[in-house]
């Protein structure tokens, strides 16, 4: 199977809510030496967003989205052990506290970012999903974080990314940490508006931005 065929099959597995097929495609990708990150980003993620659009248009319903998400998670579990680590340095790249923002339970994208940051050599504290703002602040203080990353998948929970900026300021640690925002509705414009230090559209970009933030 060629790379394009694998990416196409990855999309089909999500659109047919088929976890077994998704795992099969993931295994095939590894067998054929296709970059797992490319399969995640160009295949599974693109299809998940399409499923979201169909849900929005009421052509699909929540159980479909849930089944598609399960298929995606199964494929990611298969692929992540095969993501290649970057050039290893003896020192850790920095410490990142990451989570999905309060009120929001979407975790797949945040999980991918957290995993890839770990692979890139960061110490990562993943607080999970629907994380209260105080938990981000307390953890950042406790571990002396270099970066605090938040994920928001809904227009209704994005304002909490702004509230997180304010919470970090109130706690007196905003100057000590860099902040990074992501999630499908987030944009560079949003990051600028709320005063976040960086925005990344996907996990690969998140790694590049995180490296920039700690070396700046
Ligand atoms: C899967 C999914 C679900 C799953 C989530 C499973 C899970 N464990 O995560 C389930 C079924 C549980 C779910 C529930 C709901 N969902 Co939903 N869901 C989706 C869907 C289809 C895909 C999200 C996804 O996983 N994408 C794949 C990942 C890989 O992509 P990603 O998350 O964007 O992450 C990438 C980047 O954004 C970036 N990134 C992500 N996080 C971070 C963080 C940092 C720091 C950085 C730098 C980068 C970064 O890197 C990631 C990797 O490349 C989206 C559609 C969409 N367009 O996003 C809707 C969507 C987000 N959901 C939506 C809705 C409405 C809901 C519900 C309210 C539905 C309901 N009626 O109950 C609930 C939410 C309840 C809540 N309180 O949160 C709406 C939101 C609309 C809005 N208001 O903005 C969407 C947009 C669908 C739609 N078009 O209507 N959902």
GROMACS .gro file of C-alpha atoms and ligand atoms in nm:
model
  307
    1UNK     CA    1   0.000   0.000   0.000
    2UNK     CA    2   0.130   0.345  -0.086
    3UNK     CA    3   0.132   0.634   0.162
    4UNK     CA    4  -0.164   0.797  -0.011
    5UNK     CA    5  -0.359   0.472   0.003
    6UNK     CA    6  -0.284   0.439   0.373
    7UNK     CA    7  -0.399   0.795   0.441
    8UNK     CA    8  -0.716   0.732   0.241
    9UNK     CA    9  -0.781   0.408   0.432
   10UNK     CA   10  -0.728   0.591   0.763
   11UNK     CA   11  -0.999   0.839   0.666
   12UNK     CA   12  -1.232   0.559   0.561
   13UNK     CA   13  -1.185   0.379   0.894
   14UNK     CA   14  -1.299   0.692   1.081
   15UNK     CA   15  -1.590   0.755   0.846
   16UNK     CA   16  -1.706   0.397   0.896
   17UNK     CA   17  -1.653   0.421   1.278
   18UNK     CA   18  -1.445   0.106   1.255
   19UNK     CA   19  -1.184   0.068   1.530
   20UNK     CA   20  -1.059  -0.268   1.398
   21UNK     CA   21  -1.002  -0.119   1.055
   22UNK     CA   22  -0.833   0.187   1.208
   23UNK     CA   23  -0.590  -0.038   1.397
   24UNK     CA   24  -0.531  -0.243   1.084
   25UNK     CA   25  -0.446   0.072   0.885
   26UNK     CA   26  -0.215   0.189   1.164
   27UNK     CA   27  -0.033  -0.146   1.158
   28UNK     CA   28  -0.005  -0.129   0.780
   29UNK     CA   29   0.144   0.222   0.804
   30UNK     CA   30   0.412   0.095   1.042
   31UNK     CA   31   0.481  -0.207   0.823
   32UNK     CA   32   0.522   0.013   0.517
   33UNK     CA   33   0.743   0.264   0.700
   34UNK     CA   34   0.501   0.555   0.662
   35UNK     CA   35   0.556   0.836   0.916
   36UNK     CA   36   0.297   0.781   1.195
   37UNK     CA   37   0.263   1.156   1.250
   38UNK     CA   38   0.166   1.205   0.887
   39UNK     CA   39  -0.097   0.931   0.910
   40UNK     CA   40  -0.239   1.087   1.228
   41UNK     CA   41  -0.247   1.440   1.091
   42UNK     CA   42  -0.336   1.390   0.724
   43UNK     CA   43  -0.555   1.085   0.772
   44UNK     CA   44  -0.725   1.032   1.107
   45UNK     CA   45  -0.742   1.398   1.219
   46UNK     CA   46  -0.878   1.526   0.889
   47UNK     CA   47  -1.150   1.260   0.896
   48UNK     CA   48  -1.238   1.337   1.261
   49UNK     CA   49  -1.296   1.701   1.166
   50UNK     CA   50  -1.513   1.592   0.873
   51UNK     CA   51  -1.715   1.376   1.115
   52UNK     CA   52  -1.753   1.687   1.333
   53UNK     CA   53  -1.884   1.886   1.035
   54UNK     CA   54  -2.135   1.613   0.952
   55UNK     CA   55  -2.247   1.616   1.318
   56UNK     CA   56  -2.288   1.992   1.292
   57UNK     CA   57  -2.505   1.946   0.982
   58UNK     CA   58  -2.709   1.684   1.172
   59UNK     CA   59  -2.611   1.419   0.919
   60UNK     CA   60  -2.445   1.223   1.200
   61UNK     CA   61  -2.530   1.199   1.569
   62UNK     CA   62  -2.335   1.186   1.894
   63UNK     CA   63  -2.300   0.803   1.905
   64UNK     CA   64  -2.132   0.826   1.562
   65UNK     CA   65  -1.888   1.088   1.688
   66UNK     CA   66  -1.816   0.875   1.993
   67UNK     CA   67  -1.753   0.566   1.780
   68UNK     CA   68  -1.529   0.762   1.543
   69UNK     CA   69  -1.336   0.897   1.843
   70UNK     CA   70  -1.288   0.543   1.979
   71UNK     CA   71  -1.156   0.430   1.640
   72UNK     CA   72  -0.916   0.724   1.633
   73UNK     CA   73  -0.792   0.653   1.986
   74UNK     CA   74  -0.730   0.287   1.899
   75UNK     CA   75  -0.525   0.387   1.595
   76UNK     CA   76  -0.326   0.642   1.792
   77UNK     CA   77  -0.241   0.385   2.060
   78UNK     CA   78  -0.101   0.168   1.786
   79UNK     CA   79   0.094   0.449   1.617
   80UNK     CA   80   0.242   0.655   1.902
   81UNK     CA   81   0.505   0.398   2.012
   82UNK     CA   82   0.645   0.432   1.660
   83UNK     CA   83   0.679   0.811   1.652
   84UNK     CA   84   1.046   0.884   1.622
   85UNK     CA   85   1.209   1.086   1.895
   86UNK     CA   86   1.387   1.402   1.786
   87UNK     CA   87   1.759   1.447   1.835
   88UNK     CA   88   1.809   1.343   2.197
   89UNK     CA   89   1.966   1.591   2.430
   90UNK     CA   90   2.099   1.494   2.769
   91UNK     CA   91   1.899   1.768   2.941
   92UNK     CA   92   1.521   1.784   2.942
   93UNK     CA   93   1.387   2.043   2.698
   94UNK     CA   94   1.171   2.202   2.966
   95UNK     CA   95   0.862   2.137   3.173
   96UNK     CA   96   0.514   2.159   3.029
   97UNK     CA   97   0.183   2.156   3.212
   98UNK     CA   98  -0.097   2.077   2.969
   99UNK     CA   99  -0.468   2.006   2.984
  100UNK     CA  100  -0.804   2.057   2.821
  101UNK     CA  101  -0.959   2.372   2.958
  102UNK     CA  102  -1.236   2.382   3.220
  103UNK     CA  103  -1.577   2.282   3.083
  104UNK     CA  104  -1.437   2.092   2.786
  105UNK     CA  105  -1.402   1.714   2.772
  106UNK     CA  106  -1.236   1.682   2.428
  107UNK     CA  107  -0.903   1.512   2.485
  108UNK     CA  108  -0.780   1.337   2.170
  109UNK     CA  109  -0.586   1.631   2.023
  110UNK     CA  110  -0.443   1.734   2.359
  111UNK     CA  111  -0.332   1.374   2.420
  112UNK     CA  112  -0.146   1.372   2.088
  113UNK     CA  113   0.026   1.701   2.168
  114UNK     CA  114   0.121   1.578   2.519
  115UNK     CA  115   0.260   1.252   2.381
  116UNK     CA  116   0.463   1.424   2.112
  117UNK     CA  117   0.603   1.676   2.361
  118UNK     CA  118   0.718   1.384   2.578
  119UNK     CA  119   0.878   1.217   2.277
  120UNK     CA  120   1.052   1.546   2.194
  121UNK     CA  121   1.214   1.543   2.539
  122UNK     CA  122   0.989   1.769   2.747
  123UNK     CA  123   0.880   1.677   3.099
  124UNK     CA  124   0.505   1.675   3.058
  125UNK     CA  125   0.239   1.697   3.327
  126UNK     CA  126  -0.089   1.613   3.157
  127UNK     CA  127  -0.375   1.724   3.380
  128UNK     CA  128  -0.640   1.557   3.164
  129UNK     CA  129  -0.961   1.718   3.050
  130UNK     CA  130  -1.212   1.962   3.198
  131UNK     CA  131  -0.925   2.093   3.410
  132UNK     CA  132  -1.014   2.369   3.659
  133UNK     CA  133  -0.810   2.687   3.609
  134UNK     CA  134  -0.671   2.662   3.963
  135UNK     CA  135  -0.531   2.320   3.884
  136UNK     CA  136  -0.327   2.459   3.592
  137UNK     CA  137  -0.196   2.736   3.818
  138UNK     CA  138  -0.115   2.510   4.113
  139UNK     CA  139   0.060   2.250   3.901
  140UNK     CA  140   0.261   2.516   3.715
  141UNK     CA  141   0.380   2.656   4.049
  142UNK     CA  142   0.452   2.311   4.194
  143UNK     CA  143   0.665   2.187   3.906
  144UNK     CA  144   0.809   2.525   3.809
  145UNK     CA  145   0.668   2.491   3.459
  146UNK     CA  146   0.825   2.662   3.160
  147UNK     CA  147   0.511   2.627   2.950
  148UNK     CA  148   0.141   2.603   3.030
  149UNK     CA  149  -0.061   2.465   2.738
  150UNK     CA  150  -0.436   2.458   2.713
  151UNK     CA  151  -0.666   2.295   2.464
  152UNK     CA  152  -1.020   2.416   2.384
  153UNK     CA  153  -1.239   2.248   2.126
  154UNK     CA  154  -1.551   2.456   2.167
  155UNK     CA  155  -1.629   2.821   2.111
  156UNK     CA  156  -1.806   2.808   2.448
  157UNK     CA  157  -1.493   2.697   2.637
  158UNK     CA  158  -1.236   2.912   2.452
  159UNK     CA  159  -1.302   3.206   2.689
  160UNK     CA  160  -1.153   2.990   2.964
  161UNK     CA  161  -0.818   3.007   2.784
  162UNK     CA  162  -0.836   3.383   2.837
  163UNK     CA  163  -0.943   3.328   3.198
  164UNK     CA  164  -0.635   3.107   3.242
  165UNK     CA  165  -0.411   3.396   3.134
  166UNK     CA  166  -0.576   3.608   3.402
  167UNK     CA  167  -0.549   3.336   3.667
  168UNK     CA  168  -0.176   3.299   3.599
  169UNK     CA  169  -0.137   3.677   3.632
  170UNK     CA  170  -0.332   3.686   3.957
  171UNK     CA  171  -0.116   3.406   4.096
  172UNK     CA  172   0.191   3.615   4.010
  173UNK     CA  173   0.349   3.356   3.781
  174UNK     CA  174   0.253   3.479   3.435
  175UNK     CA  175   0.599   3.634   3.388
  176UNK     CA  176   0.767   3.304   3.471
  177UNK     CA  177   0.576   3.082   3.229
  178UNK     CA  178   0.504   3.086   2.859
  179UNK     CA  179   0.154   2.999   2.749
  180UNK     CA  180   0.046   2.802   2.447
  181UNK     CA  181  -0.307   2.754   2.319
  182UNK     CA  182  -0.457   2.508   2.075
  183UNK     CA  183  -0.770   2.319   1.972
  184UNK     CA  184  -0.974   2.337   1.654
  185UNK     CA  185  -1.140   2.679   1.709
  186UNK     CA  186  -0.821   2.847   1.836
  187UNK     CA  187  -0.618   3.062   1.594
  188UNK     CA  188  -0.307   3.279   1.603
  189UNK     CA  189  -0.540   3.578   1.614
  190UNK     CA  190  -0.710   3.434   1.925
  191UNK     CA  191  -0.373   3.373   2.091
  192UNK     CA  192  -0.269   3.734   2.019
  193UNK     CA  193  -0.600   3.866   2.145
  194UNK     CA  194  -0.578   3.691   2.481
  195UNK     CA  195  -0.205   3.747   2.521
  196UNK     CA  196  -0.093   3.386   2.490
  197UNK     CA  197   0.270   3.338   2.386
  198UNK     CA  198   0.206   3.081   2.115
  199UNK     CA  199  -0.057   2.904   1.909
  200UNK     CA  200  -0.013   2.582   1.716
  201UNK     CA  201  -0.245   2.429   1.461
  202UNK     CA  202  -0.132   2.071   1.512
  203UNK     CA  203   0.099   1.857   1.721
  204UNK     CA  204   0.407   1.889   1.497
  205UNK     CA  205   0.377   2.267   1.503
  206UNK     CA  206   0.318   2.255   1.880
  207UNK     CA  207   0.658   2.088   1.926
  208UNK     CA  208   0.834   2.351   1.714
  209UNK     CA  209   0.661   2.634   1.901
  210UNK     CA  210   0.735   2.479   2.241
  211UNK     CA  211   1.104   2.449   2.151
  212UNK     CA  212   1.105   2.815   2.040
  213UNK     CA  213   0.940   2.922   2.365
  214UNK     CA  214   1.202   2.757   2.583
  215UNK     CA  215   1.499   2.879   2.383
  216UNK     CA  216   1.381   3.239   2.336
  217LIG     C1  217  -1.433   1.366   1.886
  217LIG     C2  218  -1.529   1.472   1.926
  217LIG     C3  219  -1.602   1.453   2.043
  217LIG     C4  220  -1.580   1.334   2.137
  217LIG     C5  221  -1.454   1.364   2.222
  217LIG     C6  222  -1.380   1.239   2.265
  217LIG     C7  223  -1.251   1.273   2.335
  217LIG     N1  224  -1.213   1.190   2.429
  217LIG     O1  225  -1.183   1.371   2.306
  217LIG     C8  226  -1.714   1.334   2.218
  217LIG     C9  227  -1.813   1.245   2.147
  217LIG    C10  228  -1.704   1.289   2.364
  217LIG    C11  229  -1.757   1.480   2.202
  217LIG    C12  230  -1.843   1.544   2.289
  217LIG    C13  231  -1.895   1.670   2.266
  217LIG     N2  232  -1.877   1.746   2.156
  217LIG    CO1  233  -1.741   1.712   2.023
  217LIG     N3  234  -1.631   1.686   1.875
  217LIG    C14  235  -1.547   1.590   1.843
  217LIG    C15  236  -1.485   1.621   1.704
  217LIG    C16  237  -1.566   1.545   1.600
  217LIG    C17  238  -1.338   1.587   1.683
  217LIG    C18  239  -1.240   1.642   1.786
  217LIG    C19  240  -1.109   1.566   1.770
  217LIG     O2  241  -1.081   1.475   1.848
  217LIG     N4  242  -1.032   1.595   1.662
  217LIG    C20  243  -0.909   1.527   1.631
  217LIG    C21  244  -0.792   1.591   1.705
  217LIG    C22  245  -0.662   1.519   1.670
  217LIG     O3  246  -0.783   1.724   1.658
  217LIG     P1  247  -0.785   1.849   1.756
  217LIG     O4  248  -0.861   1.817   1.878
  217LIG     O5  249  -0.823   1.968   1.680
  217LIG     O6  250  -0.634   1.862   1.805
  217LIG    C23  251  -0.525   1.905   1.719
  217LIG    C24  252  -0.506   2.057   1.716
  217LIG     O7  253  -0.622   2.130   1.744
  217LIG    C25  254  -0.393   2.083   1.811
  217LIG     N5  255  -0.419   2.099   1.955
  217LIG    C26  256  -0.518   2.045   2.030
  217LIG     N6  257  -0.502   2.078   2.158
  217LIG    C27  258  -0.392   2.153   2.169
  217LIG    C28  259  -0.332   2.215   2.279
  217LIG    C29  260  -0.219   2.291   2.262
  217LIG    C30  261  -0.154   2.356   2.380
  217LIG    C31  262  -0.166   2.309   2.130
  217LIG    C32  263  -0.048   2.395   2.110
  217LIG    C33  264  -0.225   2.248   2.020
  217LIG    C34  265  -0.337   2.170   2.039
  217LIG     O8  266  -0.312   1.968   1.797
  217LIG    C35  267  -0.398   1.852   1.785
  217LIG    C36  268  -0.327   1.745   1.710
  217LIG     O9  269  -0.296   1.784   1.578
  217LIG    C37  270  -1.506   1.777   1.697
  217LIG    C38  271  -1.505   1.837   1.556
  217LIG    C39  272  -1.388   1.929   1.528
  217LIG     N7  273  -1.397   2.003   1.420
  217LIG    O10  274  -1.293   1.938   1.602
  217LIG    C40  275  -1.639   1.790   1.774
  217LIG    C41  276  -1.677   1.924   1.837
  217LIG    C42  277  -1.557   1.991   1.899
  217LIG     N8  278  -1.772   1.882   1.942
  217LIG    C43  279  -1.871   1.963   1.957
  217LIG    C44  280  -1.974   1.949   2.055
  217LIG    C45  281  -2.088   2.048   2.046
  217LIG    C46  282  -1.968   1.848   2.154
  217LIG    C47  283  -2.068   1.826   2.269
  217LIG    C48  284  -2.119   1.952   2.340
  217LIG    C49  285  -2.184   1.743   2.211
  217LIG    C50  286  -2.302   1.719   2.303
  217LIG     N9  287  -2.417   1.766   2.257
  217LIG    O11  288  -2.288   1.660   2.407
  217LIG    C51  289  -1.984   1.737   2.364
  217LIG    C52  290  -1.890   1.819   2.457
  217LIG    C53  291  -1.916   1.815   2.600
  217LIG    C54  292  -1.810   1.897   2.675
  217LIG    N10  293  -1.847   1.955   2.784
  217LIG    O12  294  -1.696   1.908   2.636
  217LIG    C55  295  -1.864   2.080   1.860
  217LIG    C56  296  -1.823   2.212   1.927
  217LIG    C57  297  -1.903   2.331   1.874
  217LIG    C58  298  -1.864   2.458   1.943
  217LIG    N11  299  -1.940   2.504   2.035
  217LIG    O13  300  -1.761   2.513   1.916
  217LIG    C59  301  -1.765   2.025   1.750
  217LIG    C60  302  -1.682   2.133   1.680
  217LIG    C61  303  -1.851   1.949   1.645
  217LIG    C62  304  -1.942   2.040   1.564
  217LIG    N12  305  -1.900   2.082   1.446
  217LIG    O14  306  -2.049   2.072   1.607
  217LIG    N13  307  -1.701   1.537   2.091
   0.00000   0.00000   0.00000
